[in-house]
Short mmCIF file of C-alpha atoms and ligand atoms in Angstrom, two decimals:
data_model
loop_
_atom_site.label_atom_id
_atom_site.label_comp_id
_atom_site.label_asym_id
_atom_site.label_seq_id
_atom_site.Cartn_x
_atom_site.Cartn_y
_atom_site.Cartn_z
CA MET A 1 -0.12 -0.43 -0.08
CA THR A 2 1.48 3.33 -1.12
CA ASP A 3 2.00 5.99 2.23
CA GLU A 4 -0.44 8.71 -0.13
CA LYS A 5 -3.29 5.92 -0.11
CA LYS A 6 -2.29 4.72 3.78
CA GLN A 7 -2.15 8.55 4.67
CA LYS A 8 -5.91 8.95 3.36
CA TYR A 9 -7.23 6.01 5.17
CA LEU A 10 -5.80 7.50 8.51
CA GLU A 11 -7.93 10.36 7.75
CA LYS A 12 -11.06 8.30 7.27
CA PHE A 13 -10.43 6.12 10.70
CA PHE A 14 -9.59 9.96 12.72
CA GLU A 15 -13.25 10.98 10.77
CA LEU A 16 -14.63 8.26 13.12
CA ILE A 17 -12.61 8.47 15.79
CA LYS A 18 -13.31 11.61 16.36
CA ILE A 19 -16.72 10.99 17.15
CA PRO A 20 -17.29 10.23 20.52
CA SER A 21 -19.55 7.55 20.21
CA ILE A 22 -20.07 7.21 23.79
CA SER A 23 -22.75 4.76 24.63
CA ALA A 24 -23.07 4.62 28.16
CA LEU A 25 -24.14 8.27 28.64
CA PRO A 26 -26.96 9.75 27.94
CA GLU A 27 -25.48 12.41 26.81
CA HIS A 28 -23.97 11.28 23.56
CA HIS A 29 -26.66 9.47 22.61
CA GLY A 30 -26.46 12.19 19.16
CA ASP A 31 -23.03 11.44 18.38
CA VAL A 32 -23.63 7.74 18.76
CA LEU A 33 -26.20 8.51 16.23
CA ARG A 34 -23.45 10.56 13.91
CA ALA A 35 -21.19 7.22 14.39
CA ALA A 36 -24.22 5.11 12.75
CA GLU A 37 -24.82 7.58 9.85
CA PHE A 38 -20.84 8.11 9.61
CA ILE A 39 -20.71 4.30 8.97
CA THR A 40 -23.55 3.90 6.72
CA LYS A 41 -22.38 6.28 4.20
CA GLU A 42 -19.80 4.39 3.39
CA LEU A 43 -21.36 1.26 3.00
CA GLU A 44 -23.33 2.90 0.52
CA ALA A 45 -20.23 3.70 -1.51
CA LEU A 46 -18.87 0.43 -1.22
CA GLY A 47 -22.37 -0.82 -3.03
CA PHE A 48 -24.41 -2.06 -0.31
CA LYS A 49 -27.90 -2.53 -0.18
CA ASN A 50 -30.78 -2.88 2.21
CA ILE A 51 -29.10 -0.15 4.51
CA SER A 52 -30.90 0.51 7.45
CA TYR A 53 -30.89 0.72 11.38
CA LYS A 54 -32.83 -2.44 13.35
CA TYR A 55 -34.06 -1.63 16.25
CA ALA A 56 -35.42 -4.99 18.69
CA LYS A 57 -39.72 -3.90 19.66
CA GLY A 58 -39.82 -1.12 22.66
CA HIS A 59 -35.96 -0.45 21.59
CA GLU A 60 -36.35 2.25 19.34
CA ASP A 61 -34.85 4.96 21.46
CA MET A 62 -31.55 3.04 21.56
CA ALA A 63 -28.59 3.15 19.33
CA PRO A 64 -29.47 1.33 16.00
CA VAL A 65 -27.86 -2.02 15.17
CA ILE A 66 -26.68 -0.92 11.67
CA TYR A 67 -27.76 -3.95 8.61
CA ALA A 68 -26.19 -4.24 5.34
CA GLU A 69 -25.56 -6.36 2.88
CA ARG A 70 -24.03 -6.84 -0.68
CA ILE A 71 -25.18 -10.26 -2.24
CA ASP A 72 -23.93 -10.13 -6.03
CA ASP A 73 -24.93 -14.20 -6.50
CA PRO A 74 -26.48 -16.11 -3.61
CA GLU A 75 -24.59 -19.14 -4.49
CA ASN A 76 -21.34 -17.73 -3.49
CA PRO A 77 -20.70 -17.97 0.28
CA THR A 78 -21.96 -15.09 2.70
CA ILE A 79 -19.90 -14.14 5.66
CA ILE A 80 -21.20 -12.19 8.23
CA VAL A 81 -19.37 -9.74 9.81
CA TYR A 82 -20.10 -8.20 13.54
CA CYS A 83 -18.18 -5.00 14.36
CA HIS A 84 -19.43 -1.98 16.77
CA TYR A 85 -19.19 1.52 17.33
CA ASP A 86 -19.64 2.40 19.97
CA VAL A 87 -16.50 3.41 23.10
CA GLN A 88 -16.10 3.76 26.68
CA PRO A 89 -16.25 6.41 28.50
CA VAL A 90 -12.88 8.69 28.90
CA ASP A 91 -12.79 9.26 32.73
CA PRO A 92 -10.96 9.87 34.19
CA ILE A 93 -10.06 12.60 31.87
CA GLU A 94 -6.97 14.26 33.61
CA ASN A 95 -4.97 11.18 32.32
CA TRP A 96 -5.22 11.48 29.17
CA THR A 97 -1.46 12.98 27.35
CA SER A 98 -3.81 14.07 24.67
CA ASP A 99 -7.49 14.59 23.86
CA PRO A 100 -8.81 11.34 23.30
CA PHE A 101 -11.29 12.52 20.57
CA ASN A 102 -8.52 14.17 18.72
CA PRO A 103 -6.49 11.56 17.42
CA THR A 104 -2.56 11.64 17.24
CA ILE A 105 0.61 9.77 16.39
CA VAL A 106 2.77 9.11 19.09
CA ASP A 107 5.59 6.57 18.66
CA ASN A 108 3.74 5.24 15.51
CA TYR A 109 0.61 4.50 17.49
CA ILE A 110 -3.21 5.93 17.08
CA LEU A 111 -3.11 7.87 20.89
CA ALA A 112 -7.46 7.79 21.09
CA ARG A 113 -10.82 6.20 22.78
CA GLY A 114 -11.86 3.60 20.30
CA ALA A 115 -8.57 3.45 18.45
CA SER A 116 -8.48 -0.33 19.32
CA ASP A 117 -11.27 -0.84 21.04
CA SER A 118 -13.38 -0.86 18.36
CA LYS A 119 -13.23 1.35 15.35
CA SER A 120 -10.33 -0.53 14.02
CA HIS A 121 -11.64 -3.13 13.26
CA ILE A 122 -15.05 -1.71 11.43
CA MET A 123 -12.42 0.54 9.64
CA ALA A 124 -9.91 -2.09 8.54
CA GLN A 125 -13.18 -4.05 7.15
CA LEU A 126 -14.27 -1.52 4.99
CA PHE A 127 -10.59 -0.64 3.62
CA ALA A 128 -10.20 -4.25 2.69
CA LEU A 129 -13.53 -4.25 1.10
CA GLN A 130 -12.75 -0.43 -0.72
CA GLU A 131 -9.39 -2.60 -1.93
CA LEU A 132 -11.30 -5.20 -2.92
CA SER A 133 -13.88 -3.84 -4.88
CA GLU A 134 -10.85 -2.34 -7.07
CA GLU A 135 -10.51 -5.87 -7.56
CA TRP A 136 -13.83 -6.98 -8.25
CA GLY A 137 -15.08 -4.47 -10.19
CA GLU A 138 -18.60 -5.06 -10.42
CA LYS A 139 -19.44 -8.47 -9.04
CA TRP A 140 -18.18 -8.97 -6.28
CA PRO A 141 -17.27 -13.34 -5.03
CA VAL A 142 -18.26 -13.42 -2.13
CA ASN A 143 -21.74 -12.11 -0.32
CA ILE A 144 -21.29 -9.68 3.30
CA ARG A 145 -23.88 -8.83 5.66
CA PHE A 146 -22.71 -6.53 8.27
CA VAL A 147 -24.07 -6.41 11.71
CA MET A 148 -22.85 -2.99 13.63
CA GLU A 149 -24.15 -2.34 17.25
CA GLY A 150 -23.42 0.91 19.18
CA GLN A 151 -24.39 -0.88 22.66
CA GLU A 152 -22.16 -3.00 23.33
CA GLU A 153 -19.77 -1.26 25.56
CA SER A 154 -22.98 -0.56 27.62
CA GLY A 155 -24.62 -3.88 27.73
CA GLY A 156 -26.03 -4.26 24.40
CA GLU A 157 -29.26 -4.27 25.02
CA ASN A 158 -31.17 -3.50 21.79
CA ILE A 159 -28.46 -6.18 19.77
CA GLU A 160 -29.61 -8.66 21.64
CA ALA A 161 -33.75 -8.58 21.72
CA TRP A 162 -33.24 -7.77 18.19
CA MET A 163 -30.68 -10.84 17.58
CA LYS A 164 -34.60 -12.60 19.10
CA GLU A 165 -36.60 -11.96 16.94
CA PRO A 166 -37.87 -14.71 14.54
CA GLU A 167 -37.21 -12.33 11.34
CA THR A 168 -33.56 -11.53 12.28
CA LYS A 169 -33.10 -15.58 12.25
CA GLU A 170 -34.58 -15.44 8.43
CA LEU A 171 -32.60 -12.21 7.72
CA LEU A 172 -28.94 -13.62 9.23
CA LYS A 173 -28.15 -16.51 6.51
CA GLY A 174 -24.38 -17.41 6.04
CA ASP A 175 -21.94 -19.48 6.26
CA VAL A 176 -19.60 -17.63 8.82
CA PHE A 177 -20.28 -15.01 11.37
CA VAL A 178 -16.97 -13.12 11.75
CA VAL A 179 -17.15 -10.95 15.34
CA ASN A 180 -14.40 -8.12 15.03
CA ASP A 181 -13.64 -7.45 18.57
CA SER A 182 -11.27 -9.62 20.43
CA HIS A 183 -7.70 -9.49 20.71
CA PHE A 184 -4.27 -10.55 19.63
CA ALA A 185 -1.84 -12.52 21.63
CA THR A 186 1.01 -9.85 21.68
CA GLU A 187 1.96 -6.62 19.42
CA THR A 188 2.96 -8.89 16.56
CA ILE A 189 1.53 -12.43 17.39
CA PRO A 190 -2.20 -13.01 16.10
CA ALA A 191 -4.86 -14.62 17.73
CA ILE A 192 -7.27 -16.45 17.21
CA THR A 193 -9.72 -16.40 20.25
CA TYR A 194 -11.86 -19.71 20.98
CA GLY A 195 -13.29 -18.42 24.19
CA LEU A 196 -14.89 -15.81 25.76
CA ARG A 197 -15.85 -15.27 29.07
CA GLY A 198 -19.94 -14.20 30.21
CA ILE A 199 -20.75 -11.13 32.51
CA ALA A 200 -23.53 -10.77 35.03
CA TYR A 201 -23.09 -6.77 36.60
CA PHE A 202 -24.68 -6.13 39.71
CA GLN A 203 -25.08 -2.69 41.76
CA ILE A 204 -25.74 -2.82 45.30
CA ASN A 205 -27.48 0.35 47.06
CA VAL A 206 -27.77 0.67 50.97
CA ARG A 207 -29.26 3.53 52.09
CA LEU A 208 -29.97 4.50 55.79
CA GLY A 209 -32.92 7.15 56.12
CA SER A 210 -33.26 10.29 55.59
CA THR A 211 -30.04 12.10 55.64
CA ASP A 212 -26.70 12.12 56.43
CA LEU A 213 -26.12 12.26 60.58
CA HIS A 214 -23.17 13.47 62.84
CA SER A 215 -20.95 11.20 63.82
CA GLY A 216 -20.84 12.30 67.06
CA GLU A 217 -24.30 12.72 67.98
CA PHE A 218 -25.19 9.65 66.58
CA GLY A 219 -21.53 7.67 65.70
CA GLY A 220 -21.59 4.01 67.67
CA GLY A 221 -25.57 4.16 67.72
CA ILE A 222 -26.83 3.26 64.17
CA LEU A 223 -24.56 1.47 61.53
CA ASN A 224 -23.15 3.40 59.01
CA PRO A 225 -23.90 2.59 54.92
CA ILE A 226 -20.53 2.57 54.03
CA ASN A 227 -19.55 0.08 56.97
CA ALA A 228 -22.63 -2.61 55.92
CA LEU A 229 -21.09 -2.29 52.76
CA ALA A 230 -17.54 -2.97 53.13
CA TYR A 231 -19.09 -5.78 55.71
CA ILE A 232 -21.31 -7.23 52.14
CA LEU A 233 -18.31 -6.96 50.15
CA THR A 234 -15.67 -9.43 52.01
CA LYS A 235 -19.01 -11.80 52.15
CA LEU A 236 -18.52 -11.71 48.60
CA TYR A 237 -15.18 -11.99 47.76
CA ASP A 238 -11.91 -13.46 50.21
CA VAL A 239 -9.34 -11.55 49.20
CA GLU A 240 -7.39 -14.07 50.90
CA THR A 241 -7.61 -16.90 48.49
CA GLY A 242 -9.20 -15.30 45.52
CA LYS A 243 -12.70 -16.93 45.98
CA VAL A 244 -16.08 -15.64 44.99
CA LEU A 245 -17.70 -16.26 48.04
CA ILE A 246 -21.50 -16.68 46.95
CA PRO A 247 -23.06 -19.83 47.66
CA GLY A 248 -23.26 -21.82 44.59
CA PHE A 249 -21.63 -19.62 42.14
CA TYR A 250 -18.50 -22.46 40.89
CA GLY A 251 -21.77 -24.95 40.60
CA ASP A 252 -21.95 -25.10 36.44
CA VAL A 253 -17.97 -24.13 36.10
CA ILE A 254 -16.00 -26.29 33.75
CA ASP A 255 -13.23 -26.47 35.16
CA VAL A 256 -10.00 -26.08 33.07
CA SER A 257 -8.98 -29.92 31.47
CA GLU A 258 -5.65 -30.55 31.50
CA GLU A 259 -5.59 -30.58 27.51
CA GLU A 260 -6.82 -26.64 27.80
CA ARG A 261 -4.18 -26.30 30.47
CA ALA A 262 -1.36 -27.44 28.03
CA ASN A 263 -2.72 -25.28 25.16
CA LEU A 264 -2.88 -21.68 27.53
CA ALA A 265 0.66 -22.57 28.83
CA LYS A 266 1.90 -22.26 24.96
CA VAL A 267 0.41 -18.89 24.46
CA PRO A 268 2.79 -16.63 24.78
CA PHE A 269 2.68 -14.74 27.69
CA THR A 270 4.46 -13.29 30.95
CA GLU A 271 3.52 -12.58 34.59
CA GLU A 272 6.09 -9.59 33.83
CA ASP A 273 4.88 -8.13 30.56
CA PHE A 274 1.67 -8.59 32.43
CA LEU A 275 2.42 -6.87 34.97
CA LYS A 276 3.53 -4.25 32.91
CA ASP A 277 0.64 -4.21 30.94
CA ALA A 278 -1.76 -3.50 34.08
CA GLY A 279 0.08 0.06 34.48
CA SER A 280 2.90 -1.66 36.71
CA ALA A 281 1.24 -3.50 39.07
CA ARG A 282 2.28 -4.52 42.20
CA SER A 283 1.53 -8.27 41.63
CA VAL A 284 -0.45 -10.97 40.17
CA TRP A 285 -3.54 -12.43 42.37
CA GLY A 286 -5.60 -14.62 42.45
CA ASP A 287 -6.83 -18.34 43.00
CA THR A 288 -4.49 -20.15 43.77
CA ASN A 289 -4.94 -23.10 42.29
CA TYR A 290 -4.40 -21.66 38.82
CA SER A 291 -1.88 -19.64 36.79
CA THR A 292 -2.29 -16.53 35.59
CA LYS A 293 -3.16 -16.82 32.53
CA GLU A 294 -5.63 -19.35 33.53
CA ARG A 295 -7.26 -16.79 35.86
CA ILE A 296 -6.97 -13.92 33.11
CA SER A 297 -9.22 -16.38 30.48
CA ALA A 298 -10.16 -19.35 31.67
CA ARG A 299 -12.04 -18.61 35.48
CA PRO A 300 -14.76 -16.58 36.65
CA THR A 301 -13.95 -13.35 38.82
CA PHE A 302 -15.32 -11.01 40.83
CA ASP A 303 -14.93 -7.51 40.51
CA ALA A 304 -16.02 -4.29 42.36
CA ASN A 305 -16.14 -1.56 39.50
CA GLY A 306 -17.23 1.58 41.16
CA ILE A 307 -18.01 2.33 45.22
CA TRP A 308 -19.04 5.38 46.30
CA GLY A 309 -21.17 7.43 49.25
CA GLY A 310 -20.33 9.69 51.87
CA PHE A 311 -17.83 12.23 52.10
CA SER A 312 -14.29 12.50 49.77
CA GLY A 313 -13.53 16.08 49.59
CA ASN A 314 -10.08 17.66 50.90
CA GLY A 315 -9.73 17.70 54.58
CA ALA A 316 -12.16 16.16 57.04
CA LYS A 317 -16.30 15.88 57.39
CA THR A 318 -17.41 14.12 60.53
CA ILE A 319 -20.56 12.63 59.32
CA ILE A 320 -22.21 8.98 58.37
CA PRO A 321 -23.83 9.27 54.91
CA ASN A 322 -26.66 8.34 54.45
CA GLU A 323 -26.19 5.73 51.30
CA ALA A 324 -23.71 3.71 49.90
CA HIS A 325 -23.37 2.33 46.52
CA VAL A 326 -21.07 0.09 45.04
CA LYS A 327 -21.34 -1.86 41.37
CA PHE A 328 -19.87 -5.03 40.77
CA SER A 329 -19.38 -7.78 37.89
CA THR A 330 -18.49 -11.23 37.98
CA ARG A 331 -17.27 -12.49 34.59
CA LEU A 332 -18.03 -16.23 33.50
CA VAL A 333 -17.08 -19.19 31.84
CA PRO A 334 -19.38 -20.55 29.06
CA ASN A 335 -21.41 -22.65 31.35
CA GLN A 336 -22.24 -20.24 34.00
CA LYS A 337 -25.31 -18.65 33.33
CA PRO A 338 -25.92 -15.22 34.24
CA GLU A 339 -29.83 -15.69 34.93
CA LYS A 340 -28.73 -18.30 37.50
CA ILE A 341 -26.12 -16.37 38.68
CA LYS A 342 -28.64 -13.46 38.81
CA GLU A 343 -31.01 -16.00 41.59
CA LEU A 344 -27.89 -16.93 43.71
CA VAL A 345 -26.65 -12.86 43.97
CA MET A 346 -30.39 -11.96 45.21
CA ASN A 347 -30.84 -14.49 47.34
CA TYR A 348 -27.48 -14.37 49.15
CA ILE A 349 -27.19 -10.43 49.28
CA PRO A 350 -30.19 -9.92 51.55
CA GLN A 351 -29.35 -13.21 54.12
CA ILE A 352 -26.64 -11.16 54.41
CA ALA A 353 -27.45 -7.36 54.81
CA PRO A 354 -27.06 -6.29 58.15
CA LYS A 355 -30.58 -5.46 59.29
CA GLY A 356 -29.77 -2.04 60.52
CA VAL A 357 -29.89 -0.79 57.22
CA GLU A 358 -32.21 -1.28 54.05
CA VAL A 359 -29.98 -3.23 50.97
CA GLU A 360 -31.03 -2.93 47.38
CA VAL A 361 -29.37 -5.41 44.44
CA GLU A 362 -29.85 -4.52 41.23
CA TYR A 363 -29.20 -7.03 38.06
CA ILE A 364 -28.15 -4.44 35.31
CA HIS A 365 -26.85 -6.67 32.85
CA GLY A 366 -25.50 -9.86 31.73
CA GLY A 367 -24.39 -12.30 29.33
CA ASN A 368 -23.43 -15.74 28.58
CA GLY A 369 -19.75 -17.24 27.58
CA ILE A 370 -18.57 -19.02 24.59
CA MET A 371 -16.42 -21.65 23.08
CA THR A 372 -16.06 -22.23 19.50
CA ASP A 373 -15.34 -24.81 17.08
CA VAL A 374 -11.90 -24.90 15.84
CA ASN A 375 -12.35 -27.60 13.40
CA SER A 376 -14.19 -25.59 11.06
CA PRO A 377 -12.65 -24.43 7.87
CA TRP A 378 -13.13 -20.66 8.14
CA VAL A 379 -10.56 -21.09 11.38
CA GLN A 380 -8.55 -22.70 9.14
CA MET A 381 -8.63 -19.79 6.53
CA GLU A 382 -8.29 -17.30 9.64
CA LYS A 383 -4.96 -18.96 10.45
CA GLU A 384 -3.75 -18.61 7.02
CA ALA A 385 -4.89 -15.09 6.11
CA LEU A 386 -3.23 -14.06 9.90
CA GLU A 387 0.06 -16.11 8.78
CA GLU A 388 0.49 -15.01 5.01
CA VAL A 389 0.26 -10.71 6.37
CA TYR A 390 2.00 -10.90 9.97
CA GLY A 391 4.59 -13.78 9.41
CA VAL A 392 3.97 -15.97 12.43
CA GLU A 393 1.36 -18.77 12.92
CA PRO A 394 -1.50 -17.50 15.10
CA VAL A 395 -2.27 -18.80 18.06
CA PHE A 396 -5.40 -20.26 19.83
CA ASP A 397 -6.14 -18.26 22.65
CA ARG A 398 -8.99 -18.13 25.35
CA GLY A 399 -9.83 -14.32 26.05
CA GLY A 400 -11.32 -12.95 29.65
CA GLY A 401 -13.59 -10.48 27.87
CA SER A 402 -16.88 -10.45 27.00
CA ILE A 403 -18.86 -10.30 23.99
CA PRO A 404 -22.71 -11.36 25.01
CA LEU A 405 -23.72 -11.44 21.57
CA SER A 406 -20.99 -14.03 20.07
CA ALA A 407 -22.97 -16.65 22.39
CA LEU A 408 -26.71 -15.35 20.46
CA ILE A 409 -24.46 -16.28 17.40
CA GLN A 410 -24.54 -19.76 18.51
CA SER A 411 -28.07 -20.15 20.14
CA GLU A 412 -30.13 -17.94 18.23
CA ILE A 413 -28.82 -17.67 14.55
CA GLY A 414 -26.88 -20.87 14.37
CA VAL A 415 -23.99 -20.03 12.47
CA GLU A 416 -20.33 -20.63 13.79
CA PRO A 417 -18.88 -17.37 15.02
CA LEU A 418 -15.25 -16.78 14.60
CA LEU A 419 -13.63 -14.60 17.56
CA ILE A 420 -11.09 -12.11 16.27
CA GLY A 421 -9.24 -9.10 16.38
CA ILE A 422 -6.42 -7.58 17.34
CA ILE A 423 -6.70 -5.45 20.30
CA VAL A 424 -3.62 -5.72 22.79
CA ALA A 425 -3.62 -5.95 26.60
CA SER A 426 -1.31 -2.91 26.45
CA ASP A 427 -3.94 -0.89 24.01
CA ASN A 428 -5.45 0.55 27.43
CA ALA A 429 -8.67 -0.50 26.04
CA HIS A 430 -11.21 1.12 28.88
CA ALA A 431 -8.75 2.61 29.69
CA PRO A 432 -7.03 6.22 29.61
CA ASN A 433 -4.46 6.45 27.02
CA GLU A 434 -6.20 4.11 24.49
CA LYS A 435 -3.97 3.21 21.31
CA VAL A 436 -3.08 1.14 17.91
CA HIS A 437 -0.08 0.68 16.49
CA VAL A 438 0.03 2.15 13.08
CA ASP A 439 1.27 -1.33 11.56
CA ARG A 440 -1.00 -3.59 13.46
CA PHE A 441 -3.73 -1.77 12.30
CA PHE A 442 -3.23 -1.82 8.16
CA LYS A 443 -1.56 -5.78 8.29
CA TYR A 444 -5.55 -6.15 10.08
CA ILE A 445 -6.74 -4.61 6.30
CA GLU A 446 -4.35 -6.93 4.61
CA SER A 447 -5.08 -10.19 6.18
CA ARG A 448 -9.24 -9.42 5.81
CA LYS A 449 -8.13 -9.31 2.11
CA SER A 450 -6.17 -12.09 1.84
CA PHE A 451 -9.33 -13.95 4.24
CA TYR A 452 -11.99 -12.56 1.92
CA LYS A 453 -10.16 -13.98 -0.82
CA LYS A 454 -9.90 -17.60 0.63
CA ALA A 455 -13.14 -16.92 0.90
CA ALA A 456 -14.00 -16.70 -2.52
CA LYS A 457 -11.99 -18.99 -4.09
CA VAL A 458 -12.71 -21.86 -1.90
CA ARG A 459 -16.11 -21.72 -3.46
CA LYS A 460 -15.00 -21.62 -6.72
CA ASN A 461 -13.31 -24.86 -5.98
CA GLN A 462 -15.91 -26.58 -4.55
CA GLN A 463 -18.19 -25.40 -8.36
CA ASN A 464 -15.12 -26.75 -9.81
CA GLN A 465 -15.53 -30.22 -8.34
CA GLN A 466 -18.79 -30.10 -8.95
CA VAL A 467 -18.95 -29.47 -13.00
N1 LIG B 1 -13.34 -5.92 22.92
C1 LIG B 1 -13.77 -5.90 24.21
C2 LIG B 1 -14.49 -7.68 24.83
C3 LIG B 1 -12.59 -8.73 24.26
C4 LIG B 1 -11.96 -7.72 25.49
C5 LIG B 1 -12.31 -9.51 23.63
C6 LIG B 1 -10.59 -8.18 25.50
C7 LIG B 1 -11.68 -10.51 23.78
C8 LIG B 1 -10.50 -9.78 24.73
C9 LIG B 1 -15.29 -5.39 24.00
O1 LIG B 1 -15.38 -4.13 24.03
C10 LIG B 1 -15.49 -4.56 25.29
O2 LIG B 1 -15.08 -4.09 26.55
N2 LIG B 1 -16.84 -6.03 26.23
C11 LIG B 1 -17.66 -5.73 27.44
C12 LIG B 1 -18.64 -6.44 27.54
C13 LIG B 1 -19.76 -6.05 28.59
C14 LIG B 1 -19.65 -4.95 28.49
C15 LIG B 1 -21.05 -6.69 28.54
C16 LIG B 1 -16.86 -6.42 28.30
O3 LIG B 1 -16.07 -7.57 28.30
O4 LIG B 1 -16.37 -5.63 29.55
ZN1 LIG B 2 -14.75 -2.66 25.34
#
């Protein structure tokens, strides 16, 4: 690819990045819609048809699922491609070294929110098809359906409900469902993801009465909501053993088999790099019976995501706060179901809640984990495409993140998902100073081209054989 072309592509990529499509914040809903419009225009230019915004019934106020198809010959293979165009919030903004929505290139890394997770994937797909369309001309040898969501980072409600509607199953007919939102093993070693964790997300609200109180006047005679919340948290997760304490939590967990243990041990991973990527964290931590790599991919977790209440300003204020809150999430392994975890949590917390306060538990969202079939010809094709372009054999890895939609692809649509993507741990996804390496990005375009070309060839060979 010429430098001039690369420059042109970067400019286009930056146009999308500059739209702050943060799905979690209602004040950015307009930006989420603007990102959807931007993508729609690009799809139109590529000759896609039936471009439409999909909303499940009752979800019309949410971010649309963008649907687009280019079916030039129904006899050719059909590849369904999933991406998400929303991004995570940017806070704490003061920790960014540059404006999160004004991309800059530093040391050959594009620095911006969404640079890696996941606008890189959308643009790589579009650029690859643009290049291929110049070669292919009027009639493409593969059919493509795009499904792009704008709520992945905040629970994916619209797409999940939409996937369950009978018409969707009719629409999403295809040979493989490429989910473009996963990770690489390292900066230079590509990966194909064969497993992802599920998730169940909660909030606990602890309330005392109707007002904050003087801690001298009332202290000692009333239960402090923050103390109560701290007590509840110690009953949910044991810091010493790294185990989740919710009764029944591990009931459906399928343990890491010896075979898988051996495979995960082959994935390039060192604790030293892991700690470095974790912002120079002090030490690894977790369930002592498992390696760090196993803990972060094949084992369930408990994590408080945020905690608030009372006084946190400068100096001191002597109060018993009226309220305390925590948001927490559990990452689940594929056989654990979020509905079951919801039931366990909803039953257990009232049992451990101290009587002196009101304790309310909310279930915010959940999604299933997934294991995919690694023996399909599509996986083989992907493997060859990645190796061809990155020059090293990709590894089969299990990711610790969640893409709840991927499990629905299996259960509702019945097409096998292929989980790929170029995010690496040091990209600071979801954190300040998110980035993606320029070369990793441009090579991803090449690998998508290679994948599509292989897809086109396979079908031709089959047809030749039939003749
Ligand atoms: N790109 C990630 C998913 C991912 C992360 C895959 C790491 C493989 C490795 C995705 O954008 C994401 O962050 N998903 C959320 C989903 C949640 C909000 C339901 C996640 O995992 O927190
Ligand atoms: Zn993400």
